[in-house]
Amino acid sequence: MKRPRILIVDDSSVMRKIVERSLRQAGLELGDIVEAGNGIEALAAIREGAFDLILSDINMPAMDGIEFLRQLSTIEGAKGTPVVMVTTEGSESRVVEALSIGAKGYIRKPFTPDQIKERVSPLLEVLR
Amino acid sequence: MNPALDSKVQNVVRPDSSWGSLLQVGAKEVFLIMLQTELANLPKVEELTVTGDVTAMVGLAGALCGVMSIRCDERTAEKIAGRMLGSVGAVDPKDVPDAIAEVCNMVAGNFKSKITQLAEHCMLSVPTVIRGDDYEMVTVSDGDQITVGMAYDASPIWFCLAVHS
């Protein structure tokens, strides 16, 4: 079985490490994990190679998660990549906006490894 | 225009007497979930002054305009960063401001999610961190200020919400 290649997008390097650790603690079989500090870096990483799953913050400098989602949908070969937003933006309009332009779900910070697993597992299961 | 900011004129939210407790609960939840640590009450908190050489701040805009900040000493900030990252040894100094900024961001987000009008109509800025051994935080606006002091590993950590009038 192919091990999923995952992109973690967050302007906080600490949060990127925590998300990665949570994924590993969840017992998921993982392939490469690549990090990006904002939407621009994430798009550059995607152009270099496809990912099976993207976890992205919303509130970031340079290019936020909403604009990143919009631009992702214009990249041939990346359109179907599932994106889960990991954000402090609880229940409000920006989350709804992200879901309306293609995000497959969201995880609210603070989060537990179980919450990451619950949201991510079904998306990785499809790859089996 | 972003709907959260568009609502500013229509739905300005003012602090009430419950906000101190909500800020305390919001902070405790973040520490419990992300650091697996209980924040403790600070003895004689009313006699203490808000000090500390690390301050993280997040701006709020929309239905509530102001600044949420967290302040603590450098050693406490290092311990928080280490705990968040699950580090056994020394923490990378680069991770310390990043960790405190992220805690502040999560406390602000968690706090506003507890107030219905804010959850829907208030946005957070990207955090900023100030470090140094001699500075004073001054709020220029004449709005309300809510300050909650708690103890992390027996050292004070301060959570402040300065609301612009």
PDB file of C-alpha atoms in Angstrom:
ATOM      1  CA  MET A   1       0.000   0.000   0.000  1.00  0.00           C
ATOM      2  CA  LYS A   2       1.203   3.482  -0.815  1.00  0.00           C
ATOM      3  CA  ARG A   3       2.158   5.537   2.208  1.00  0.00           C
ATOM      4  CA  PRO A   4       0.483   8.941   1.986  1.00  0.00           C
ATOM      5  CA  ARG A   5       2.575  12.023   1.315  1.00  0.00           C
ATOM      6  CA  ILE A   6       1.394  14.888   3.510  1.00  0.00           C
ATOM      7  CA  LEU A   7       1.878  18.666   3.394  1.00  0.00           C
ATOM      8  CA  ILE A   8       1.538  20.695   6.617  1.00  0.00           C
ATOM      9  CA  VAL A   9       1.037  24.443   6.085  1.00  0.00           C
ATOM     10  CA  ASP A  10       1.313  26.786   9.079  1.00  0.00           C
ATOM     11  CA  ASP A  11       3.311  29.932   9.790  1.00  0.00           C
ATOM     12  CA  SER A  12       4.228  28.504  13.201  1.00  0.00           C
ATOM     13  CA  SER A  13       7.042  25.968  13.001  1.00  0.00           C
ATOM     14  CA  VAL A  14       6.052  24.765  16.481  1.00  0.00           C
ATOM     15  CA  MET A  15       2.512  24.082  15.295  1.00  0.00           C
ATOM     16  CA  ARG A  16       3.809  22.241  12.214  1.00  0.00           C
ATOM     17  CA  LYS A  17       5.872  20.003  14.502  1.00  0.00           C
ATOM     18  CA  ILE A  18       2.871  19.415  16.783  1.00  0.00           C
ATOM     19  CA  VAL A  19       0.633  18.478  13.850  1.00  0.00           C
ATOM     20  CA  GLU A  20       3.291  16.073  12.560  1.00  0.00           C
ATOM     21  CA  ARG A  21       3.721  14.530  16.009  1.00  0.00           C
ATOM     22  CA  SER A  22      -0.054  14.188  16.350  1.00  0.00           C
ATOM     23  CA  LEU A  23      -0.250  12.386  13.009  1.00  0.00           C
ATOM     24  CA  ARG A  24       2.467   9.976  14.100  1.00  0.00           C
ATOM     25  CA  GLN A  25       0.892   9.490  17.551  1.00  0.00           C
ATOM     26  CA  ALA A  26      -2.388   8.648  15.834  1.00  0.00           C
ATOM     27  CA  GLY A  27      -0.742   5.485  14.523  1.00  0.00           C
ATOM     28  CA  LEU A  28      -1.326   6.352  10.882  1.00  0.00           C
ATOM     29  CA  GLU A  29       1.021   4.900   8.275  1.00  0.00           C
ATOM     30  CA  LEU A  30       2.690   7.931   6.780  1.00  0.00           C
ATOM     31  CA  GLY A  31       5.054   8.653   3.933  1.00  0.00           C
ATOM     32  CA  ASP A  32       6.928  11.927   3.447  1.00  0.00           C
ATOM     33  CA  ILE A  33       5.792  14.868   5.529  1.00  0.00           C
ATOM     34  CA  VAL A  34       6.666  18.248   4.011  1.00  0.00           C
ATOM     35  CA  GLU A  35       6.265  21.612   5.759  1.00  0.00           C
ATOM     36  CA  ALA A  36       5.397  25.046   4.372  1.00  0.00           C
ATOM     37  CA  GLY A  37       5.180  28.352   6.237  1.00  0.00           C
ATOM     38  CA  ASN A  38       2.416  29.945   4.163  1.00  0.00           C
ATOM     39  CA  GLY A  39       0.308  29.493   1.027  1.00  0.00           C
ATOM     40  CA  ILE A  40       3.052  30.620  -1.345  1.00  0.00           C
ATOM     41  CA  GLU A  41       5.525  28.063  -0.013  1.00  0.00           C
ATOM     42  CA  ALA A  42       2.803  25.417  -0.080  1.00  0.00           C
ATOM     43  CA  LEU A  43       1.981  26.056  -3.759  1.00  0.00           C
ATOM     44  CA  ALA A  44       5.694  25.844  -4.602  1.00  0.00           C
ATOM     45  CA  ALA A  45       5.937  22.479  -2.807  1.00  0.00           C
ATOM     46  CA  ILE A  46       2.862  21.191  -4.645  1.00  0.00           C
ATOM     47  CA  ARG A  47       4.321  22.170  -8.018  1.00  0.00           C
ATOM     48  CA  GLU A  48       7.372  20.057  -7.190  1.00  0.00           C
ATOM     49  CA  GLY A  49       5.363  16.953  -6.320  1.00  0.00           C
ATOM     50  CA  ALA A  50       1.849  15.796  -5.551  1.00  0.00           C
ATOM     51  CA  PHE A  51       0.502  15.237  -2.036  1.00  0.00           C
ATOM     52  CA  ASP A  52      -2.182  12.872  -0.802  1.00  0.00           C
ATOM     53  CA  LEU A  53      -3.358  15.150   1.986  1.00  0.00           C
ATOM     54  CA  ILE A  54      -2.828  18.778   3.003  1.00  0.00           C
ATOM     55  CA  LEU A  55      -3.343  20.192   6.504  1.00  0.00           C
ATOM     56  CA  SER A  56      -3.435  23.993   6.407  1.00  0.00           C
ATOM     57  CA  ASP A  57      -3.804  26.869   8.821  1.00  0.00           C
ATOM     58  CA  ILE A  58      -6.061  29.734   7.710  1.00  0.00           C
ATOM     59  CA  ASN A  59      -4.519  32.776   9.348  1.00  0.00           C
ATOM     60  CA  MET A  60      -1.031  33.161   7.829  1.00  0.00           C
ATOM     61  CA  PRO A  61       1.064  36.043   6.491  1.00  0.00           C
ATOM     62  CA  ALA A  62       2.004  36.388   2.789  1.00  0.00           C
ATOM     63  CA  MET A  63      -0.795  34.077   1.603  1.00  0.00           C
ATOM     64  CA  ASP A  64      -3.514  32.838   3.945  1.00  0.00           C
ATOM     65  CA  GLY A  65      -5.229  29.469   3.848  1.00  0.00           C
ATOM     66  CA  ILE A  66      -8.281  30.739   1.961  1.00  0.00           C
ATOM     67  CA  GLU A  67      -6.257  32.184  -0.919  1.00  0.00           C
ATOM     68  CA  PHE A  68      -4.096  29.058  -0.916  1.00  0.00           C
ATOM     69  CA  LEU A  69      -7.233  26.918  -1.382  1.00  0.00           C
ATOM     70  CA  ARG A  70      -8.391  29.122  -4.255  1.00  0.00           C
ATOM     71  CA  GLN A  71      -5.051  28.876  -6.036  1.00  0.00           C
ATOM     72  CA  LEU A  72      -4.742  25.158  -5.347  1.00  0.00           C
ATOM     73  CA  SER A  73      -7.913  24.569  -7.340  1.00  0.00           C
ATOM     74  CA  THR A  74      -6.252  26.066 -10.429  1.00  0.00           C
ATOM     75  CA  ILE A  75      -3.266  23.703 -10.380  1.00  0.00           C
ATOM     76  CA  GLU A  76      -3.754  20.774 -12.705  1.00  0.00           C
ATOM     77  CA  GLY A  77      -3.241  17.525 -10.851  1.00  0.00           C
ATOM     78  CA  ALA A  78      -3.783  19.092  -7.416  1.00  0.00           C
ATOM     79  CA  LYS A  79      -7.492  19.861  -7.666  1.00  0.00           C
ATOM     80  CA  GLY A  80      -8.628  16.663  -5.971  1.00  0.00           C
ATOM     81  CA  THR A  81      -6.126  16.754  -3.116  1.00  0.00           C
ATOM     82  CA  PRO A  82      -8.045  16.731   0.171  1.00  0.00           C
ATOM     83  CA  VAL A  83      -7.345  19.740   2.377  1.00  0.00           C
ATOM     84  CA  VAL A  84      -8.189  19.939   6.080  1.00  0.00           C
ATOM     85  CA  MET A  85      -8.004  23.332   7.741  1.00  0.00           C
ATOM     86  CA  VAL A  86      -6.302  23.436  11.181  1.00  0.00           C
ATOM     87  CA  THR A  87      -7.262  26.746  12.693  1.00  0.00           C
ATOM     88  CA  THR A  88      -8.231  28.882  15.663  1.00  0.00           C
ATOM     89  CA  GLU A  89     -11.070  30.249  13.521  1.00  0.00           C
ATOM     90  CA  GLY A  90     -13.667  28.057  15.280  1.00  0.00           C
ATOM     91  CA  SER A  91     -17.092  28.228  13.692  1.00  0.00           C
ATOM     92  CA  GLU A  92     -17.095  31.426  11.804  1.00  0.00           C
ATOM     93  CA  SER A  93     -17.423  32.680   8.294  1.00  0.00           C
ATOM     94  CA  ARG A  94     -13.833  31.980   7.223  1.00  0.00           C
ATOM     95  CA  VAL A  95     -14.225  28.284   8.019  1.00  0.00           C
ATOM     96  CA  VAL A  96     -17.479  28.207   6.075  1.00  0.00           C
ATOM     97  CA  GLU A  97     -15.703  29.997   3.240  1.00  0.00           C
ATOM     98  CA  ALA A  98     -12.892  27.433   3.292  1.00  0.00           C
ATOM     99  CA  LEU A  99     -15.376  24.564   3.179  1.00  0.00           C
ATOM    100  CA  SER A 100     -17.281  26.223   0.340  1.00  0.00           C
ATOM    101  CA  ILE A 101     -14.152  26.425  -1.823  1.00  0.00           C
ATOM    102  CA  GLY A 102     -13.087  22.860  -1.347  1.00  0.00           C
ATOM    103  CA  ALA A 103     -11.733  22.119   2.137  1.00  0.00           C
ATOM    104  CA  LYS A 104     -12.773  18.649   3.281  1.00  0.00           C
ATOM    105  CA  GLY A 105     -13.051  19.581   6.940  1.00  0.00           C
ATOM    106  CA  TYR A 106     -11.464  21.505   9.741  1.00  0.00           C
ATOM    107  CA  ILE A 107      -9.787  20.906  13.073  1.00  0.00           C
ATOM    108  CA  ARG A 108      -9.983  23.599  15.685  1.00  0.00           C
ATOM    109  CA  LYS A 109      -6.887  24.556  17.694  1.00  0.00           C
ATOM    110  CA  PRO A 110      -6.353  23.494  20.447  1.00  0.00           C
ATOM    111  CA  PHE A 111      -6.693  19.874  19.348  1.00  0.00           C
ATOM    112  CA  THR A 112      -5.853  16.385  20.571  1.00  0.00           C
ATOM    113  CA  PRO A 113      -4.116  13.672  18.484  1.00  0.00           C
ATOM    114  CA  ASP A 114      -7.442  11.797  18.526  1.00  0.00           C
ATOM    115  CA  GLN A 115      -9.183  14.720  16.845  1.00  0.00           C
ATOM    116  CA  ILE A 116      -6.507  14.762  14.137  1.00  0.00           C
ATOM    117  CA  LYS A 117      -6.921  11.013  13.635  1.00  0.00           C
ATOM    118  CA  GLU A 118     -10.714  11.238  13.499  1.00  0.00           C
ATOM    119  CA  ARG A 119     -10.613  13.885  10.776  1.00  0.00           C
ATOM    120  CA  VAL A 120      -7.683  12.547   8.753  1.00  0.00           C
ATOM    121  CA  SER A 121      -8.203   8.761   8.833  1.00  0.00           C
ATOM    122  CA  PRO A 122     -11.249   8.665   6.519  1.00  0.00           C
ATOM    123  CA  LEU A 123      -9.409  10.781   3.964  1.00  0.00           C
ATOM    124  CA  LEU A 124      -6.367   8.495   4.039  1.00  0.00           C
ATOM    125  CA  GLU A 125      -8.564   5.374   3.996  1.00  0.00           C
ATOM    126  CA  VAL A 126      -9.675   6.283   0.465  1.00  0.00           C
ATOM    127  CA  LEU A 127      -6.076   5.856  -0.694  1.00  0.00           C
ATOM    128  CA  ARG A 128      -5.999   2.168   0.291  1.00  0.00           C
TER     129      ARG A 128
ATOM    130  CA  MET B   1     -14.899  42.734   2.402  1.00  0.00           C
ATOM    131  CA  ASN B   2     -14.523  39.951   4.914  1.00  0.00           C
ATOM    132  CA  PRO B   3     -17.923  39.326   6.598  1.00  0.00           C
ATOM    133  CA  ALA B   4     -16.280  39.277  10.036  1.00  0.00           C
ATOM    134  CA  LEU B   5     -15.051  42.840   9.539  1.00  0.00           C
ATOM    135  CA  ASP B   6     -18.166  43.985   7.691  1.00  0.00           C
ATOM    136  CA  SER B   7     -20.197  43.281  10.829  1.00  0.00           C
ATOM    137  CA  LYS B   8     -18.072  45.659  12.908  1.00  0.00           C
ATOM    138  CA  VAL B   9     -20.369  48.637  12.664  1.00  0.00           C
ATOM    139  CA  GLN B  10     -23.541  46.644  13.247  1.00  0.00           C
ATOM    140  CA  ASN B  11     -22.526  44.348  16.105  1.00  0.00           C
ATOM    141  CA  VAL B  12     -20.005  45.911  18.430  1.00  0.00           C
ATOM    142  CA  VAL B  13     -19.658  43.667  21.471  1.00  0.00           C
ATOM    143  CA  ARG B  14     -18.836  45.122  24.884  1.00  0.00           C
ATOM    144  CA  PRO B  15     -17.138  43.195  27.696  1.00  0.00           C
ATOM    145  CA  ASP B  16     -19.261  42.034  30.602  1.00  0.00           C
ATOM    146  CA  SER B  17     -18.513  40.612  34.036  1.00  0.00           C
ATOM    147  CA  SER B  18     -18.301  37.034  32.738  1.00  0.00           C
ATOM    148  CA  TRP B  19     -15.341  37.703  30.444  1.00  0.00           C
ATOM    149  CA  GLY B  20     -12.675  37.302  33.125  1.00  0.00           C
ATOM    150  CA  SER B  21     -13.928  33.803  33.919  1.00  0.00           C
ATOM    151  CA  LEU B  22     -14.240  32.953  30.225  1.00  0.00           C
ATOM    152  CA  LEU B  23     -10.669  34.076  29.609  1.00  0.00           C
ATOM    153  CA  GLN B  24      -9.489  31.958  32.530  1.00  0.00           C
ATOM    154  CA  VAL B  25     -11.407  28.899  31.309  1.00  0.00           C
ATOM    155  CA  GLY B  26     -10.217  29.459  27.747  1.00  0.00           C
ATOM    156  CA  ALA B  27      -6.575  29.619  28.855  1.00  0.00           C
ATOM    157  CA  LYS B  28      -6.896  26.566  31.087  1.00  0.00           C
ATOM    158  CA  GLU B  29      -8.381  24.534  28.230  1.00  0.00           C
ATOM    159  CA  VAL B  30      -5.530  25.409  25.879  1.00  0.00           C
ATOM    160  CA  PHE B  31      -2.910  24.375  28.443  1.00  0.00           C
ATOM    161  CA  LEU B  32      -4.755  21.182  29.285  1.00  0.00           C
ATOM    162  CA  ILE B  33      -5.203  20.088  25.662  1.00  0.00           C
ATOM    163  CA  MET B  34      -1.902  21.249  24.141  1.00  0.00           C
ATOM    164  CA  LEU B  35       0.438  20.902  27.135  1.00  0.00           C
ATOM    165  CA  GLN B  36      -1.429  18.329  29.246  1.00  0.00           C
ATOM    166  CA  THR B  37      -0.917  20.719  32.158  1.00  0.00           C
ATOM    167  CA  GLU B  38      -3.339  22.342  34.589  1.00  0.00           C
ATOM    168  CA  LEU B  39      -2.822  26.044  35.161  1.00  0.00           C
ATOM    169  CA  ALA B  40      -3.071  26.733  38.892  1.00  0.00           C
ATOM    170  CA  ASN B  41      -4.476  29.709  40.736  1.00  0.00           C
ATOM    171  CA  LEU B  42      -1.911  32.331  41.660  1.00  0.00           C
ATOM    172  CA  PRO B  43      -1.767  33.091  45.407  1.00  0.00           C
ATOM    173  CA  LYS B  44      -2.404  36.742  46.272  1.00  0.00           C
ATOM    174  CA  VAL B  45      -2.789  37.557  42.571  1.00  0.00           C
ATOM    175  CA  GLU B  46      -4.288  40.976  43.357  1.00  0.00           C
ATOM    176  CA  GLU B  47      -1.029  42.035  45.024  1.00  0.00           C
ATOM    177  CA  LEU B  48       1.130  41.115  42.039  1.00  0.00           C
ATOM    178  CA  THR B  49       2.199  43.238  39.088  1.00  0.00           C
ATOM    179  CA  VAL B  50       2.086  41.998  35.513  1.00  0.00           C
ATOM    180  CA  THR B  51       5.731  41.386  34.619  1.00  0.00           C
ATOM    181  CA  GLY B  52       7.756  39.034  32.447  1.00  0.00           C
ATOM    182  CA  ASP B  53      10.319  39.323  29.683  1.00  0.00           C
ATOM    183  CA  VAL B  54       8.264  37.561  27.000  1.00  0.00           C
ATOM    184  CA  THR B  55       4.976  38.942  25.694  1.00  0.00           C
ATOM    185  CA  ALA B  56       2.919  37.516  22.826  1.00  0.00           C
ATOM    186  CA  MET B  57       0.077  39.574  21.369  1.00  0.00           C
ATOM    187  CA  VAL B  58      -2.774  38.918  18.975  1.00  0.00           C
ATOM    188  CA  GLY B  59      -4.959  41.708  17.606  1.00  0.00           C
ATOM    189  CA  LEU B  60      -8.730  41.396  17.437  1.00  0.00           C
ATOM    190  CA  ALA B  61     -10.865  43.199  14.858  1.00  0.00           C
ATOM    191  CA  GLY B  62     -14.519  43.250  13.940  1.00  0.00           C
ATOM    192  CA  ALA B  63     -17.201  43.085  16.620  1.00  0.00           C
ATOM    193  CA  LEU B  64     -14.440  43.487  19.214  1.00  0.00           C
ATOM    194  CA  CYS B  65     -11.329  45.589  18.650  1.00  0.00           C
ATOM    195  CA  GLY B  66      -8.414  45.111  20.980  1.00  0.00           C
ATOM    196  CA  VAL B  67      -5.366  43.070  21.854  1.00  0.00           C
ATOM    197  CA  MET B  68      -5.039  39.739  23.641  1.00  0.00           C
ATOM    198  CA  SER B  69      -1.650  39.222  25.235  1.00  0.00           C
ATOM    199  CA  ILE B  70       0.215  36.652  27.293  1.00  0.00           C
ATOM    200  CA  ARG B  71       3.182  37.602  29.439  1.00  0.00           C
ATOM    201  CA  CYS B  72       5.598  35.430  31.409  1.00  0.00           C
ATOM    202  CA  ASP B  73       9.303  35.139  32.155  1.00  0.00           C
ATOM    203  CA  GLU B  74      11.768  33.604  29.696  1.00  0.00           C
ATOM    204  CA  ARG B  75      12.244  30.419  31.732  1.00  0.00           C
ATOM    205  CA  THR B  76       8.494  29.806  31.836  1.00  0.00           C
ATOM    206  CA  ALA B  77       8.282  30.470  28.099  1.00  0.00           C
ATOM    207  CA  GLU B  78      11.034  27.893  27.512  1.00  0.00           C
ATOM    208  CA  LYS B  79       9.201  25.348  29.674  1.00  0.00           C
ATOM    209  CA  ILE B  80       5.951  25.950  27.780  1.00  0.00           C
ATOM    210  CA  ALA B  81       7.718  25.521  24.429  1.00  0.00           C
ATOM    211  CA  GLY B  82       9.402  22.326  25.620  1.00  0.00           C
ATOM    212  CA  ARG B  83       6.150  20.900  26.891  1.00  0.00           C
ATOM    213  CA  MET B  84       4.279  21.742  23.682  1.00  0.00           C
ATOM    214  CA  LEU B  85       6.950  20.048  21.589  1.00  0.00           C
ATOM    215  CA  GLY B  86       7.405  17.092  23.918  1.00  0.00           C
ATOM    216  CA  SER B  87      11.106  17.930  24.181  1.00  0.00           C
ATOM    217  CA  VAL B  88      13.199  15.977  26.638  1.00  0.00           C
ATOM    218  CA  GLY B  89      16.307  18.179  26.589  1.00  0.00           C
ATOM    219  CA  ALA B  90      16.941  21.823  25.828  1.00  0.00           C
ATOM    220  CA  VAL B  91      14.513  23.651  23.578  1.00  0.00           C
ATOM    221  CA  ASP B  92      15.658  25.293  20.354  1.00  0.00           C
ATOM    222  CA  PRO B  93      15.657  29.039  21.213  1.00  0.00           C
ATOM    223  CA  LYS B  94      13.886  29.742  17.901  1.00  0.00           C
ATOM    224  CA  ASP B  95      10.905  27.703  19.084  1.00  0.00           C
ATOM    225  CA  VAL B  96      10.299  29.740  22.260  1.00  0.00           C
ATOM    226  CA  PRO B  97       8.674  32.877  20.766  1.00  0.00           C
ATOM    227  CA  ASP B  98       6.875  30.735  18.199  1.00  0.00           C
ATOM    228  CA  ALA B  99       5.351  28.555  20.936  1.00  0.00           C
ATOM    229  CA  ILE B 100       4.231  31.491  23.082  1.00  0.00           C
ATOM    230  CA  ALA B 101       2.749  33.185  20.022  1.00  0.00           C
ATOM    231  CA  GLU B 102       0.804  30.063  19.176  1.00  0.00           C
ATOM    232  CA  VAL B 103      -0.468  29.710  22.762  1.00  0.00           C
ATOM    233  CA  CYS B 104      -1.655  33.331  22.645  1.00  0.00           C
ATOM    234  CA  ASN B 105      -3.345  32.698  19.309  1.00  0.00           C
ATOM    235  CA  MET B 106      -5.142  29.642  20.665  1.00  0.00           C
ATOM    236  CA  VAL B 107      -6.203  31.352  23.899  1.00  0.00           C
ATOM    237  CA  ALA B 108      -7.614  34.279  21.898  1.00  0.00           C
ATOM    238  CA  GLY B 109      -9.428  31.919  19.524  1.00  0.00           C
ATOM    239  CA  ASN B 110     -10.740  29.746  22.325  1.00  0.00           C
ATOM    240  CA  PHE B 111     -11.896  32.769  24.325  1.00  0.00           C
ATOM    241  CA  LYS B 112     -13.799  34.318  21.433  1.00  0.00           C
ATOM    242  CA  SER B 113     -15.410  30.997  20.532  1.00  0.00           C
ATOM    243  CA  LYS B 114     -17.111  31.099  23.950  1.00  0.00           C
ATOM    244  CA  ILE B 115     -18.918  34.344  23.129  1.00  0.00           C
ATOM    245  CA  THR B 116     -21.403  33.776  20.331  1.00  0.00           C
ATOM    246  CA  GLN B 117     -21.234  37.261  18.808  1.00  0.00           C
ATOM    247  CA  LEU B 118     -17.430  37.147  18.747  1.00  0.00           C
ATOM    248  CA  ALA B 119     -17.134  33.635  17.345  1.00  0.00           C
ATOM    249  CA  GLU B 120     -18.955  34.781  14.225  1.00  0.00           C
ATOM    250  CA  HIS B 121     -17.809  38.375  13.880  1.00  0.00           C
ATOM    251  CA  CYS B 122     -14.292  38.811  15.195  1.00  0.00           C
ATOM    252  CA  MET B 123     -10.998  38.121  13.434  1.00  0.00           C
ATOM    253  CA  LEU B 124      -7.549  37.481  14.860  1.00  0.00           C
ATOM    254  CA  SER B 125      -4.290  38.898  13.540  1.00  0.00           C
ATOM    255  CA  VAL B 126      -1.062  36.994  13.106  1.00  0.00           C
ATOM    256  CA  PRO B 127       0.702  37.042  16.533  1.00  0.00           C
ATOM    257  CA  THR B 128       3.602  39.303  17.525  1.00  0.00           C
ATOM    258  CA  VAL B 129       6.168  38.568  20.254  1.00  0.00           C
ATOM    259  CA  ILE B 130       8.204  41.049  22.310  1.00  0.00           C
ATOM    260  CA  ARG B 131      11.239  39.891  24.311  1.00  0.00           C
ATOM    261  CA  GLY B 132      13.432  41.911  26.643  1.00  0.00           C
ATOM    262  CA  ASP B 133      14.248  42.421  30.283  1.00  0.00           C
ATOM    263  CA  ASP B 134      12.978  45.954  30.721  1.00  0.00           C
ATOM    264  CA  TYR B 135       9.795  47.114  29.044  1.00  0.00           C
ATOM    265  CA  GLU B 136       6.363  48.247  30.082  1.00  0.00           C
ATOM    266  CA  MET B 137       3.153  47.477  28.229  1.00  0.00           C
ATOM    267  CA  VAL B 138       0.955  50.567  27.955  1.00  0.00           C
ATOM    268  CA  THR B 139      -2.542  50.497  26.516  1.00  0.00           C
ATOM    269  CA  VAL B 140      -3.175  53.823  24.864  1.00  0.00           C
ATOM    270  CA  SER B 141      -6.928  53.368  24.417  1.00  0.00           C
ATOM    271  CA  ASP B 142      -9.324  54.099  27.257  1.00  0.00           C
ATOM    272  CA  GLY B 143     -11.283  50.863  26.872  1.00  0.00           C
ATOM    273  CA  ASP B 144     -11.733  48.013  29.316  1.00  0.00           C
ATOM    274  CA  GLN B 145      -8.849  45.802  30.369  1.00  0.00           C
ATOM    275  CA  ILE B 146      -9.273  42.275  31.696  1.00  0.00           C
ATOM    276  CA  THR B 147      -6.251  40.672  33.355  1.00  0.00           C
ATOM    277  CA  VAL B 148      -6.093  37.101  34.583  1.00  0.00           C
ATOM    278  CA  GLY B 149      -3.036  35.806  36.426  1.00  0.00           C
ATOM    279  CA  MET B 150      -2.392  32.096  36.830  1.00  0.00           C
ATOM    280  CA  ALA B 151       0.555  29.881  37.662  1.00  0.00           C
ATOM    281  CA  TYR B 152       2.355  27.589  35.250  1.00  0.00           C
ATOM    282  CA  ASP B 153       4.733  25.298  37.110  1.00  0.00           C
ATOM    283  CA  ALA B 154       4.624  27.729  40.072  1.00  0.00           C
ATOM    284  CA  SER B 155       5.581  30.755  37.940  1.00  0.00           C
ATOM    285  CA  PRO B 156       3.120  33.511  37.020  1.00  0.00           C
ATOM    286  CA  ILE B 157       1.655  33.757  33.541  1.00  0.00           C
ATOM    287  CA  TRP B 158      -0.601  36.669  32.670  1.00  0.00           C
ATOM    288  CA  PHE B 159      -3.460  36.746  30.180  1.00  0.00           C
ATOM    289  CA  CYS B 160      -4.663  40.246  29.298  1.00  0.00           C
ATOM    290  CA  LEU B 161      -7.425  41.475  27.043  1.00  0.00           C
ATOM    291  CA  ALA B 162      -7.273  45.202  26.268  1.00  0.00           C
ATOM    292  CA  VAL B 163     -10.457  46.341  24.552  1.00  0.00           C
ATOM    293  CA  HIS B 164     -10.419  49.469  22.420  1.00  0.00           C
ATOM    294  CA  SER B 165     -13.392  51.679  23.108  1.00  0.00           C
TER     295      SER B 165
END
